[in-house]
Tab-separated table of C-alpha atoms in Angstrom:
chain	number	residue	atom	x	y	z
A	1	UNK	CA	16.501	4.493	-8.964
A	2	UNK	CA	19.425	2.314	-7.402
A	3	UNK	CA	20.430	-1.268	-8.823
A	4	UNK	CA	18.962	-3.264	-6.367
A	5	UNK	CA	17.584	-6.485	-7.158
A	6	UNK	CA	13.702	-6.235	-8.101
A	7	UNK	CA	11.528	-7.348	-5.388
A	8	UNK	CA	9.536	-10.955	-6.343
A	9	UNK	CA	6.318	-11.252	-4.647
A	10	UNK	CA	2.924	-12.586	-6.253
A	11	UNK	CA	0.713	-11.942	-3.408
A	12	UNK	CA	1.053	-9.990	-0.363
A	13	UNK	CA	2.666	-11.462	2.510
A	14	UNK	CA	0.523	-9.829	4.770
A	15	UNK	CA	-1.946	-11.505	6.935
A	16	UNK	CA	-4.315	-8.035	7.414
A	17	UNK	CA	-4.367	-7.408	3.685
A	18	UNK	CA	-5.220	-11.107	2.610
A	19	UNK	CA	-7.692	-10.757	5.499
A	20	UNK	CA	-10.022	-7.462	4.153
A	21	UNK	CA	-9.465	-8.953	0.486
A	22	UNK	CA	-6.396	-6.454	-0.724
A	23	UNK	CA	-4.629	-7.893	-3.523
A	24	UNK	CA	-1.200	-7.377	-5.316
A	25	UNK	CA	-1.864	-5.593	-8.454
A	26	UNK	CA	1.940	-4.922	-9.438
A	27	UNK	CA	4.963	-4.391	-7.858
A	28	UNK	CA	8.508	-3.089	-9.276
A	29	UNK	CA	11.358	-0.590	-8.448
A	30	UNK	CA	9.754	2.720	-6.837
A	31	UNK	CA	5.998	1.839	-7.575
A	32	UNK	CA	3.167	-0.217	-6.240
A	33	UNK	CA	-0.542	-1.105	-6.854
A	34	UNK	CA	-3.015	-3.118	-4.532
A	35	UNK	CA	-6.690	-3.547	-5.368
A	36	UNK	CA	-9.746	-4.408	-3.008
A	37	UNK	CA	-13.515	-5.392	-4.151
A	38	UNK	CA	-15.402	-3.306	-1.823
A	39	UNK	CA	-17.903	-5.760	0.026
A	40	UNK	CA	-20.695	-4.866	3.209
A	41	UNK	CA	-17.545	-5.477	5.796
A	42	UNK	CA	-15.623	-2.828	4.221
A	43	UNK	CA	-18.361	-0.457	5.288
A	44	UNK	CA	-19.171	1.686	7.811
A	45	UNK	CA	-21.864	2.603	9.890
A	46	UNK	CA	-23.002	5.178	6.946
A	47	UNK	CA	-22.352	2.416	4.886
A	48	UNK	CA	-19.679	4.180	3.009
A	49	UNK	CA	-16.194	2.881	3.061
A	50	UNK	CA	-14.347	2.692	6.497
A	51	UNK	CA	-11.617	4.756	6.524
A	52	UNK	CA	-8.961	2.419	8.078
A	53	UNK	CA	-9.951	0.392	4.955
A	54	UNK	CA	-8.434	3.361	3.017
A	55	UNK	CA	-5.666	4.592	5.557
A	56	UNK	CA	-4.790	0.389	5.123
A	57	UNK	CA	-4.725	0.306	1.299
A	58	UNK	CA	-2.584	3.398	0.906
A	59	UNK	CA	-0.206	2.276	3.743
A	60	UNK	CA	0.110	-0.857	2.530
A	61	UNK	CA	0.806	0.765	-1.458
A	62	UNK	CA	3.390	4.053	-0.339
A	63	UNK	CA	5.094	1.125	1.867
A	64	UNK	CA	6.002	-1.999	-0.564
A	65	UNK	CA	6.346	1.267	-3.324
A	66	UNK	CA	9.869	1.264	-1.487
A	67	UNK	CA	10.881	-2.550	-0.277
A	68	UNK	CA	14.207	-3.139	-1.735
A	69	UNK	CA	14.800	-7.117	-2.426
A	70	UNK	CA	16.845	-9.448	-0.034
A	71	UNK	CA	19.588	-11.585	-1.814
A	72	UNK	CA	16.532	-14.569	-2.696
A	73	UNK	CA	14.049	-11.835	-4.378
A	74	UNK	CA	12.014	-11.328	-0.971
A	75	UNK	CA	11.088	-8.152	-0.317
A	76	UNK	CA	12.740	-6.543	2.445
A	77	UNK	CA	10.268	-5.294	5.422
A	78	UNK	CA	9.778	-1.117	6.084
A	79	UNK	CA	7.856	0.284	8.774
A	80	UNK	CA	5.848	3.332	8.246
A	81	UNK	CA	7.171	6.447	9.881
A	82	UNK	CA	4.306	8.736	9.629
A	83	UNK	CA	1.468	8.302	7.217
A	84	UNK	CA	-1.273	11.666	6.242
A	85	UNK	CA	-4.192	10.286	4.299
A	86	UNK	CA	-6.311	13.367	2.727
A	87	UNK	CA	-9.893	11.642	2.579
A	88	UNK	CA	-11.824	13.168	-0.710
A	89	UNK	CA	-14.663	11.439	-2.133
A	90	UNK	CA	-16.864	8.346	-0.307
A	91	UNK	CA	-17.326	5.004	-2.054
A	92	UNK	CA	-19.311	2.496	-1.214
A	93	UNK	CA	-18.997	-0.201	-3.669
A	94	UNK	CA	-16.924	-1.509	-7.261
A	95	UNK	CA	-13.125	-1.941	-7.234
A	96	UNK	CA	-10.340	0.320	-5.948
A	97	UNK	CA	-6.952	0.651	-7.246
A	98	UNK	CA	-4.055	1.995	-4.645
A	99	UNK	CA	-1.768	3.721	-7.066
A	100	UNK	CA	1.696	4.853	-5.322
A	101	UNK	CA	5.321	5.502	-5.904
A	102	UNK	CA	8.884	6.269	-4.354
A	103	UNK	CA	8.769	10.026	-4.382
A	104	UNK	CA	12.731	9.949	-2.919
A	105	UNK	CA	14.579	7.768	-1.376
A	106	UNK	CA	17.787	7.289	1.065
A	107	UNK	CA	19.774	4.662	2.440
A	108	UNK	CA	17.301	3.059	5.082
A	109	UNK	CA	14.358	5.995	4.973
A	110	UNK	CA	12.066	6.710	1.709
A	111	UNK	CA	9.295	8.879	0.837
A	112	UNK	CA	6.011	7.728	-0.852
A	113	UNK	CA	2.716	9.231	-2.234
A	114	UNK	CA	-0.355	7.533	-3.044
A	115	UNK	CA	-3.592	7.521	-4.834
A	116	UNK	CA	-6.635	5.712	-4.272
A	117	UNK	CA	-8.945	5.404	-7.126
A	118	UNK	CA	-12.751	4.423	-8.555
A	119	UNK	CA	-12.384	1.995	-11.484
A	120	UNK	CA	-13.997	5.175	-13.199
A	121	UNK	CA	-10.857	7.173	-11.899
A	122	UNK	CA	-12.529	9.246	-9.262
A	123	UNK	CA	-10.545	9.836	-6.475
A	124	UNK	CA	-10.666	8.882	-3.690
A	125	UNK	CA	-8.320	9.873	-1.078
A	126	UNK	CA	-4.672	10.622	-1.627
A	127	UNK	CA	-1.821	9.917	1.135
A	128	UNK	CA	1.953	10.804	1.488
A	129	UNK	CA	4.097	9.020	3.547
A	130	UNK	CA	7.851	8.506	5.224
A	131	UNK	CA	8.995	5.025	5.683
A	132	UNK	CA	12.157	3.173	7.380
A	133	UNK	CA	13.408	-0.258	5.555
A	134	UNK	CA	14.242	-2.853	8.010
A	135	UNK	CA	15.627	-6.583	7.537
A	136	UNK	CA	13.436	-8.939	7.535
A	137	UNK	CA	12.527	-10.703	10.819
A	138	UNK	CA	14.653	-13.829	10.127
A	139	UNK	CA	17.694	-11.737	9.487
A	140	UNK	CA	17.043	-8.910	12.223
């Protein structure tokens, strides 16, 4: 990887994710990790996990995988380019772990892969995305 600063973030800073319950699990040069509890409103109709739930965790992973910090620590912003989520097993309850990290990576646009896992390490869908960094909005 480059020597950027790493990025300093305890939680998200993400309305949507703090909103369906998607926590930080770790976050460091060319890797991320975000967690949800699967509860009813993750659900849907067949009562198995919504799939913009999933498309949302592994976004959210494959994208802060690549933030680079600002000069204060923040995290940098990145929008996502194009996103394929491969949808493998249903879930409908327990915890889930988005596992992802900086497959390559260029001045301004990375690439990211993803896995979303059972807390028994069944997966559950895998993604691979391309991503553009960006400043962040009070700098832009």
């Amino acid at each position: 990887m480059n020597s950027t600063p790493a990025v300093v973030l305890a939680e998200p800073d993400n309305p949507l994710l703090t909103y369906l319950g998607i926590r930080l699990g770790a976050l460091e040069a060319g890797r991320c990790t975000f967690e949800l509890d699967v509860e009813a409103r993750h659900l849907n109709r067949q009562g198995s996990l919504q799939g913009g739930v999933t498309a949302t965790l592994l976004d959210a992973a494959c994208g802060y995988a690549g933030l680079q910090a600002v000069a204060d620590g923040r995290p940098g912003n990145a929008v996502t380019l194009m996103l394929t989520i491969s949808y493998i097993s249903k879930v409908n309850a327990g915890r889930l772990r988005a596992i992802a990290s900086v497959t390559k990576a260029g001045r301004s646009v990375y690439f990211s892969s993803g896995t979303l896992l059972t807390e028994s390490g069944v997966v559950v869908a895998t993604a691979q995305g391309t991503f553009k960094r960006s400043l962040p909005t009070s700098e832009a």
